[in-house]
CSV table of C-alpha atoms and ligand atoms in Angstrom, one decimal:
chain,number,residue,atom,x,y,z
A,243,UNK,CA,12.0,-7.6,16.4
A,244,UNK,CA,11.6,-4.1,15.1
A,245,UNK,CA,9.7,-3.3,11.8
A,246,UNK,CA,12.4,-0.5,10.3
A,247,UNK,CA,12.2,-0.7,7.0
A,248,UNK,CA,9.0,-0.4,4.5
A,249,UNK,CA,8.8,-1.7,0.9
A,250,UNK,CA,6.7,0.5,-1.6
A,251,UNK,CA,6.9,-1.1,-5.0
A,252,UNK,CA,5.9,2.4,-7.2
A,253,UNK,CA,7.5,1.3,-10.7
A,254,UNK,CA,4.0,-0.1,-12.3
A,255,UNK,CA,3.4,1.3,-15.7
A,256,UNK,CA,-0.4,2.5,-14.4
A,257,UNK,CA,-2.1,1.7,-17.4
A,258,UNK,CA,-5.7,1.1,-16.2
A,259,UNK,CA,-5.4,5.2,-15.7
A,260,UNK,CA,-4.0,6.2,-19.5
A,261,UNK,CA,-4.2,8.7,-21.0
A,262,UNK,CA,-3.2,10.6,-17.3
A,263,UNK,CA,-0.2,8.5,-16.9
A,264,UNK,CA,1.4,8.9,-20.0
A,265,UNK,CA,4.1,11.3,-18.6
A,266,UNK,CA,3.4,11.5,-15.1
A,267,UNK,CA,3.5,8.2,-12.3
A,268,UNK,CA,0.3,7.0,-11.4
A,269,UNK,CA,1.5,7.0,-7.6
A,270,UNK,CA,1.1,11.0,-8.3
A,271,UNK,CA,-2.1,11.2,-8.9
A,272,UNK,CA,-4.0,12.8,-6.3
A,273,UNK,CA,-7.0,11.9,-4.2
A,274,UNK,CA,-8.2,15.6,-3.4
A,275,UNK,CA,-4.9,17.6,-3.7
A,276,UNK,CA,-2.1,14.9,-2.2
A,277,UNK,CA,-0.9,12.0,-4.6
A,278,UNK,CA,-1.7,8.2,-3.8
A,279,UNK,CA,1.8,7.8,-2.8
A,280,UNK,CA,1.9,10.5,0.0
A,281,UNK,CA,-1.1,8.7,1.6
A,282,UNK,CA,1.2,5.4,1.7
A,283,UNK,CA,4.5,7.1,3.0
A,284,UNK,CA,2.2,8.7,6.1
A,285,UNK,CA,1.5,5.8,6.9
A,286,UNK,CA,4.5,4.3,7.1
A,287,UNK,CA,5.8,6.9,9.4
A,288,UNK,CA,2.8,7.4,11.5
A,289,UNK,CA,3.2,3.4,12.0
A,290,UNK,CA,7.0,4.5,13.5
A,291,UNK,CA,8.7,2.9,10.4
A,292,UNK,CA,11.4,5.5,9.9
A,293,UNK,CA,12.9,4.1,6.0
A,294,UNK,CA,11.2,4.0,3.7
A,295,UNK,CA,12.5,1.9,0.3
A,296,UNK,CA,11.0,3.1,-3.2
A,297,UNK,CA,11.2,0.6,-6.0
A,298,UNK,CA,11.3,3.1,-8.8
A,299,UNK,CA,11.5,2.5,-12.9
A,300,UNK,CA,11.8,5.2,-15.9
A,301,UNK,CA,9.7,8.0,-15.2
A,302,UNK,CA,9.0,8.0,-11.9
A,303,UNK,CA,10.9,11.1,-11.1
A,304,UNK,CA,8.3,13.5,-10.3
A,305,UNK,CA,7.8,11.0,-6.8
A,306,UNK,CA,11.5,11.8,-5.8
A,307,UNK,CA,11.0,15.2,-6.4
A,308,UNK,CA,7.9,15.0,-4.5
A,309,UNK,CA,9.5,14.2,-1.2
A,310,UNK,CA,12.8,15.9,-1.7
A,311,UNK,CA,13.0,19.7,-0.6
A,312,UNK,CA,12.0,22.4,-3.2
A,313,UNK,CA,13.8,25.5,-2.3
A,314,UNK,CA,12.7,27.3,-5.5
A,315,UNK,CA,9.1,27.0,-3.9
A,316,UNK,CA,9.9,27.5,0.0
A,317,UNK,CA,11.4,30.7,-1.0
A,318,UNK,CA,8.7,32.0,-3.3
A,319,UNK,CA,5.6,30.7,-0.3
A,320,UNK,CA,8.0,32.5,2.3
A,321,UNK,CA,8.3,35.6,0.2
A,322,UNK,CA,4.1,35.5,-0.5
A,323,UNK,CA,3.9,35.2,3.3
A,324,UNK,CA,2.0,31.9,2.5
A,325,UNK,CA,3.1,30.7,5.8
A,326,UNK,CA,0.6,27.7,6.6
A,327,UNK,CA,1.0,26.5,2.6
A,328,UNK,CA,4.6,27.0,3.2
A,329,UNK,CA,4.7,24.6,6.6
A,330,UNK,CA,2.7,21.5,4.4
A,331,UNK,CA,5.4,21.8,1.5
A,332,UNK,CA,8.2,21.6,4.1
A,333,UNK,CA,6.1,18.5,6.4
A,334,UNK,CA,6.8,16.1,3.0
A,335,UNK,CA,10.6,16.5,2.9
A,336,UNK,CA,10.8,15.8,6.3
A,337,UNK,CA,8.4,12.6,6.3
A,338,UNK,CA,10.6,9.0,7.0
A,339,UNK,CA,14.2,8.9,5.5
A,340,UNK,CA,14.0,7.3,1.7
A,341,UNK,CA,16.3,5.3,-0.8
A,342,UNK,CA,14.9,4.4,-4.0
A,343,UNK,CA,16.5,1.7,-6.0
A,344,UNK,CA,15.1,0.7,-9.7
A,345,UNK,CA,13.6,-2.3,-11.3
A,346,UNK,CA,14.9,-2.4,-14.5
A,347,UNK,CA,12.4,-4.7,-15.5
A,348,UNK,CA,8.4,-5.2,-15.2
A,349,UNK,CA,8.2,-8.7,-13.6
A,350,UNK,CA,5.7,-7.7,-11.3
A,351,UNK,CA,5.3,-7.4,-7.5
A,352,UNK,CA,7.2,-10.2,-6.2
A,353,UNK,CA,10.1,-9.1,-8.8
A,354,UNK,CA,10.0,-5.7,-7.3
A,355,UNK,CA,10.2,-6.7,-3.4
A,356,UNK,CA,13.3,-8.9,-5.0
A,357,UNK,CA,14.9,-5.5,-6.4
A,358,UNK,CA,14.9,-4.6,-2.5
A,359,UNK,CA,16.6,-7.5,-0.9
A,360,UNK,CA,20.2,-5.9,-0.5
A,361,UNK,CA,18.3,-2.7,1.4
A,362,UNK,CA,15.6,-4.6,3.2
A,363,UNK,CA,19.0,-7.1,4.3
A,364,UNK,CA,18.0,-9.7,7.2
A,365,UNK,CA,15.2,-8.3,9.1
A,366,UNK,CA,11.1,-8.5,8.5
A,367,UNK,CA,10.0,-5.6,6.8
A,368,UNK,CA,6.7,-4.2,5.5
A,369,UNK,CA,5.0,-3.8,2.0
A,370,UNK,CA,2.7,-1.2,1.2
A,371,UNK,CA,0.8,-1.0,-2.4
A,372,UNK,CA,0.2,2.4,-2.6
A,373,UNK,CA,-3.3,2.1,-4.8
A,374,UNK,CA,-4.8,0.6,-1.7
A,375,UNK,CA,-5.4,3.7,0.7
A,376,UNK,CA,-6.6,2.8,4.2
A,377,UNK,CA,-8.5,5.1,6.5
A,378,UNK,CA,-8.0,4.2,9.8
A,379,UNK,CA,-7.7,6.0,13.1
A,380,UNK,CA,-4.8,3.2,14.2
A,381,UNK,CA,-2.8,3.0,10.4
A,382,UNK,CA,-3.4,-0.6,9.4
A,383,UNK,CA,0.4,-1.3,9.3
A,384,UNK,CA,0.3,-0.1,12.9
A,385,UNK,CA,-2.3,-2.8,13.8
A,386,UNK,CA,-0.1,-5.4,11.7
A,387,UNK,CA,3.0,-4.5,13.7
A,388,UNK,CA,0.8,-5.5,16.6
A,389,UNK,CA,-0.1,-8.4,15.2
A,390,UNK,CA,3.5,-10.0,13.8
A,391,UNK,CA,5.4,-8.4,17.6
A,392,UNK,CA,3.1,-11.2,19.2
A,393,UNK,CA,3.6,-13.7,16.5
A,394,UNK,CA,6.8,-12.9,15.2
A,395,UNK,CA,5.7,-14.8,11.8
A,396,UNK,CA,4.6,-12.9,8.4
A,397,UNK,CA,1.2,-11.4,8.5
A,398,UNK,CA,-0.7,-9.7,5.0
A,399,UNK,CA,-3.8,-7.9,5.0
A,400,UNK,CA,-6.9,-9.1,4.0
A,401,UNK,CA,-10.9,-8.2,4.0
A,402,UNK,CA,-13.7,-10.0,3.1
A,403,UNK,CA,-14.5,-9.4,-1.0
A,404,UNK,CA,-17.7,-9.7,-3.0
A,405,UNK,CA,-17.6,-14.0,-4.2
A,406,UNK,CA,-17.2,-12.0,-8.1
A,407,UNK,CA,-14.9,-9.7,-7.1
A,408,UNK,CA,-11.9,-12.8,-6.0
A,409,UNK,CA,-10.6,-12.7,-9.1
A,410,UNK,CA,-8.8,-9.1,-8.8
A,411,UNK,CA,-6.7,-10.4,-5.5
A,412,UNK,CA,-4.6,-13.0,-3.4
A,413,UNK,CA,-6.9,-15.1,-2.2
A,414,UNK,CA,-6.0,-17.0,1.3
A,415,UNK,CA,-7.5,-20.2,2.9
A,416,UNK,CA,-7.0,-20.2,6.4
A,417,UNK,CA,-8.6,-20.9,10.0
A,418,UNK,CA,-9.4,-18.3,12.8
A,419,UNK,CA,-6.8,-18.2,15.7
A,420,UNK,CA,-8.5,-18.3,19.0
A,421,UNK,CA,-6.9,-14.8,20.6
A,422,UNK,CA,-9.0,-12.4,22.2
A,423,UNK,CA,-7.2,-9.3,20.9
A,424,UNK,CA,-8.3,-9.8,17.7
A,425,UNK,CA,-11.1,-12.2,18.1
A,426,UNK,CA,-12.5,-12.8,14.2
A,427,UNK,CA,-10.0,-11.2,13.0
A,428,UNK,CA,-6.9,-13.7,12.7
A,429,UNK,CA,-6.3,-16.5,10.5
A,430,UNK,CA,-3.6,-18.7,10.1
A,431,UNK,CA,-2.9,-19.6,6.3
A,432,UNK,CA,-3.4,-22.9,4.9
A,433,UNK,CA,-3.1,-21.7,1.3
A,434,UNK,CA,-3.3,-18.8,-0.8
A,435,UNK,CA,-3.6,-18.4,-4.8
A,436,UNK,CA,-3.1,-15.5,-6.8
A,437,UNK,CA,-6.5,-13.9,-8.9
A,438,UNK,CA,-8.4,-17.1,-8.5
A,439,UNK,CA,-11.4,-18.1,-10.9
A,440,UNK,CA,-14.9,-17.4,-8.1
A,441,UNK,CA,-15.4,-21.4,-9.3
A,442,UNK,CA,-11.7,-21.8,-7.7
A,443,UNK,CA,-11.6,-19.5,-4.7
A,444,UNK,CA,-11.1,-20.6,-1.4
A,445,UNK,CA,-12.6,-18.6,0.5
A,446,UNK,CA,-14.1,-14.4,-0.3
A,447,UNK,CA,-10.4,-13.2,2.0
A,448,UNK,CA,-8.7,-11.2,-0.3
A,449,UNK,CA,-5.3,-9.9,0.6
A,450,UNK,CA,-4.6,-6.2,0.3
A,451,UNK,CA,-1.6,-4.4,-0.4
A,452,UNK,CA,-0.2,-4.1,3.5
A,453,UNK,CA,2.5,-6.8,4.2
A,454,UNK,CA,4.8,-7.5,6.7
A,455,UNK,CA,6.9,-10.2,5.7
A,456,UNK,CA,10.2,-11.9,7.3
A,457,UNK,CA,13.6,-12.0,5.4
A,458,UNK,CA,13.5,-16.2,4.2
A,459,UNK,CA,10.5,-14.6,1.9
A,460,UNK,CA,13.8,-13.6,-0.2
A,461,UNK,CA,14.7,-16.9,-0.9
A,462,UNK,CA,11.5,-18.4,-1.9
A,463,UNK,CA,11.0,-14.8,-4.1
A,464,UNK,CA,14.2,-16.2,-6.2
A,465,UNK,CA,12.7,-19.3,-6.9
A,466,UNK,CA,9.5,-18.3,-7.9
A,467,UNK,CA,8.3,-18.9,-11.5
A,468,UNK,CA,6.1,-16.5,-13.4
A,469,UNK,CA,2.6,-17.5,-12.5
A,470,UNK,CA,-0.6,-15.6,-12.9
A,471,UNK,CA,0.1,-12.3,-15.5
A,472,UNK,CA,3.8,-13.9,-16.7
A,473,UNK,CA,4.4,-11.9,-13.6
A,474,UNK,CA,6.5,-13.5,-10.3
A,475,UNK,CA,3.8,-13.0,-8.0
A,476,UNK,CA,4.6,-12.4,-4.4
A,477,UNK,CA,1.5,-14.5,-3.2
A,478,UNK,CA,3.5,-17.4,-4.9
A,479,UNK,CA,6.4,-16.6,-2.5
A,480,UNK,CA,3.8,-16.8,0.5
A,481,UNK,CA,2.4,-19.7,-0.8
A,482,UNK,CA,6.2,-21.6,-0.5
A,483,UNK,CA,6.8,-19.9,2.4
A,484,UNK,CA,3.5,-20.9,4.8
A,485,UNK,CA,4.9,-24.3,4.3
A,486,UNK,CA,8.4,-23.6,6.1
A,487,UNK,CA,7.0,-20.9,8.7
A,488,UNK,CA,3.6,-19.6,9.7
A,489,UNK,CA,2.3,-17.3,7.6
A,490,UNK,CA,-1.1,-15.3,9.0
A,491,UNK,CA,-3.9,-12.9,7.3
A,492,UNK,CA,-5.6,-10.4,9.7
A,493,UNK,CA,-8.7,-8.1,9.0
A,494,UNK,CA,-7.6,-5.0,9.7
A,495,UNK,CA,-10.3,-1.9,11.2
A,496,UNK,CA,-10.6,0.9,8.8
A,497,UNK,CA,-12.0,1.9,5.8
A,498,UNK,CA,-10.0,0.7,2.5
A,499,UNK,CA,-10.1,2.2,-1.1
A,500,UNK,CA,-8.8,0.6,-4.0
A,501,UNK,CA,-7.8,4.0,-5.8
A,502,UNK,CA,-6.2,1.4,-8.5
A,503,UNK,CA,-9.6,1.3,-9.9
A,504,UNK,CA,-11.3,4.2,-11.4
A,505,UNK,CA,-14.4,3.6,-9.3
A,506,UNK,CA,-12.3,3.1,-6.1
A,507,UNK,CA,-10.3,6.5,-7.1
A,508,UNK,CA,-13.8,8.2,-7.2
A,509,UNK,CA,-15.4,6.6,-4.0
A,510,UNK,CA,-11.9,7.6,-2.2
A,511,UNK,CA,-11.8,11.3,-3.8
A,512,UNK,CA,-15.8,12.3,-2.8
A,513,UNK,CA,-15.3,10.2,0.5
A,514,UNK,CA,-11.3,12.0,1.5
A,515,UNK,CA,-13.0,15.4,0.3
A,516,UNK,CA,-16.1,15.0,2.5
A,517,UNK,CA,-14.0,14.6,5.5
A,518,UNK,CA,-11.9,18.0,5.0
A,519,UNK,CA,-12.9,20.6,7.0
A,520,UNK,CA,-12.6,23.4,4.2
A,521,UNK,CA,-14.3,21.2,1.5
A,522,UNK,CA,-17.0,18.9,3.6
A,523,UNK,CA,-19.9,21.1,4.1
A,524,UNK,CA,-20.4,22.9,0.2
A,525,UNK,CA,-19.2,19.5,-1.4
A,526,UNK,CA,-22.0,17.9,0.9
A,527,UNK,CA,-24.2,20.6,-0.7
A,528,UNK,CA,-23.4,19.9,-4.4
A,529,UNK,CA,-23.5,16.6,-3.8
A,530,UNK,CA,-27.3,16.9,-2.3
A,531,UNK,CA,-28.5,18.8,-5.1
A,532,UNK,CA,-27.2,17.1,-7.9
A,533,UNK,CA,-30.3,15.1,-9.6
A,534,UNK,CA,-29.7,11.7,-9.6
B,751,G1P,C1,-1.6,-7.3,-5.9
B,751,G1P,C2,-1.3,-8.7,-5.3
B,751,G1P,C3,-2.6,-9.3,-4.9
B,751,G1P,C4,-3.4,-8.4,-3.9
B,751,G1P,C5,-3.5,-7.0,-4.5
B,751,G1P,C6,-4.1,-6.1,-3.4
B,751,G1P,O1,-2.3,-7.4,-7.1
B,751,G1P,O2,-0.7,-9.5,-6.3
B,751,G1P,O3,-2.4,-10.6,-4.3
B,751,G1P,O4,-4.6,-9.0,-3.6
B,751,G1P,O5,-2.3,-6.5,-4.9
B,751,G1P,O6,-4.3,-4.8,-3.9
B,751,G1P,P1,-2.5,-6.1,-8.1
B,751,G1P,O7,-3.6,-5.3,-7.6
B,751,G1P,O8,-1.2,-5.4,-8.1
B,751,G1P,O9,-2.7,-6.8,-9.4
């Protein structure tokens, strides 16, 4: 079956980046000169999703506005003759088709893929957490798609972590599947618990934010209690759900930045702006002669 439809959950309150998200979404903030949230929907359409579902909250306007068409500013970059500036504004509001739905309240991840249910209906889907950015030359969704059209079960992201660093993720327990296309790579999940103490973990496989979930993960989303953060956690969903239908974790190729972290944001802003072809070679240069 298809993947049509993509979940982005974008109505978190950003608070590890205060005082800049005090009036503006932290989804907007940019790596180099496009917002986190940009990065996420290209991916969903260069992985031939063509919808796109935004789970919005109060003050999150400025991402609708983002991706809707600004004629105020089309006319004025015609007018200027700004004609390749003019071309990028226009590429945005013609991205994948989106609906935006809200969740009125901040019960956390799994709570927001809940918000989507009607939308989403009864198909598998994917979610994408737009703090995690992934540079890859195949878009890691792409690579799941692969992945759950063989398998036709749910498959999440994950990546090997530091043993400290478990705590800050979904953390899966699960065996490699013997299949040569992605020798290493696959597991299938035995268990997985949400922001685990190192002593606890069962394994360094975190999951990161790429999902592509079937539609009985609605039902078990219902059911779930708050667990870790008072929050319903979607890994607790997964957890319910690997018991009634496979549930795999694959480690996808390509570079991954958390860009939910101030460090990560940094790492993905000098890495993003080394690889432009404008900014690379003098940023290279400042970079080299700054005395560390
Ligand atoms: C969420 C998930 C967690 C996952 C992480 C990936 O946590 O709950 O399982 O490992 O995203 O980025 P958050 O970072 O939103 O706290």
């Amino acid at each position: 079956m298809e993947i049509r439809k993509a979940v982005l959950p974008v109505a978190g309150l950003g608070t590890r980046f205060l005082p800049a998200t005090k009036a503006q979404p932290k989804e907007m903030l940019p790596i180099v000169d496009k917002p986190l949230v940009q990065y996420a929907i290209e991916e969903v359409e260069a992985s031939g999703i063509p919808l796109a579902i935004l789970v919005t909250g109060r003050g999150k306007d400025a991402i609708e506005d983002h991706f809707d068409v600004s004629f105020e500013l089309e006319h004025m970059l015609a007018g200027r003759g700004k004609e390749q500036l003019l071309a990028q504004v226009r590429s945005i509001s013609r991205l994948v088709q989106m609906i935006y739905v809200r969740q009125k309240n901040p019960l956390g991840l799994g709570h927001a893929i809940l918000v989507a249910k009607d939308m989403v209906g009864e198909e598998p889907f994917a979610v994408l957490l737009s703090d995690d950015i992934i540079d890859a030359r195949n878009p890691c969704l792409k690579q799941m798609i692969d992945v759950f059209s063989r398998y036709g079960s749910s498959v999440v992201a994950i990546q090997r972590v530091e043993k400290n660093a478990v705590s800050s993720y979904g953390i899966i327990k699960g065996s490699a599947v013997a299949d040569s296309d992605w020798s290493g790579r696959l597991f299938r999940v035995a268990d997985m618990v949400e922001k685990p103490d190192p002593r606890d973990a069962p394994s360094n496989l975190a999951i990161i934010g790429r999902y592509i979930l079937t539609p009985s993960i609605f039902k078990e989303l219902s059911s779930t209690r708050r667990g870790a953060g008072a929050e319903i956690q979607l890994t607790d969903a997964l957890r319910r759900l690997l018991v009634k239908e496979p549930v795999y974790g694959y480690i996808f190729e390509g570079r991954r930045y958390d860009a939910g972290d101030k460090l990560g944001f940094l790492e993905a802003t000098v890495e993003m702006a080394l690889k432009r072809p404008e900014l690379g070679k003098p940023f290279r240069k400042y970079l080299k002669g700054l005395k560390l």
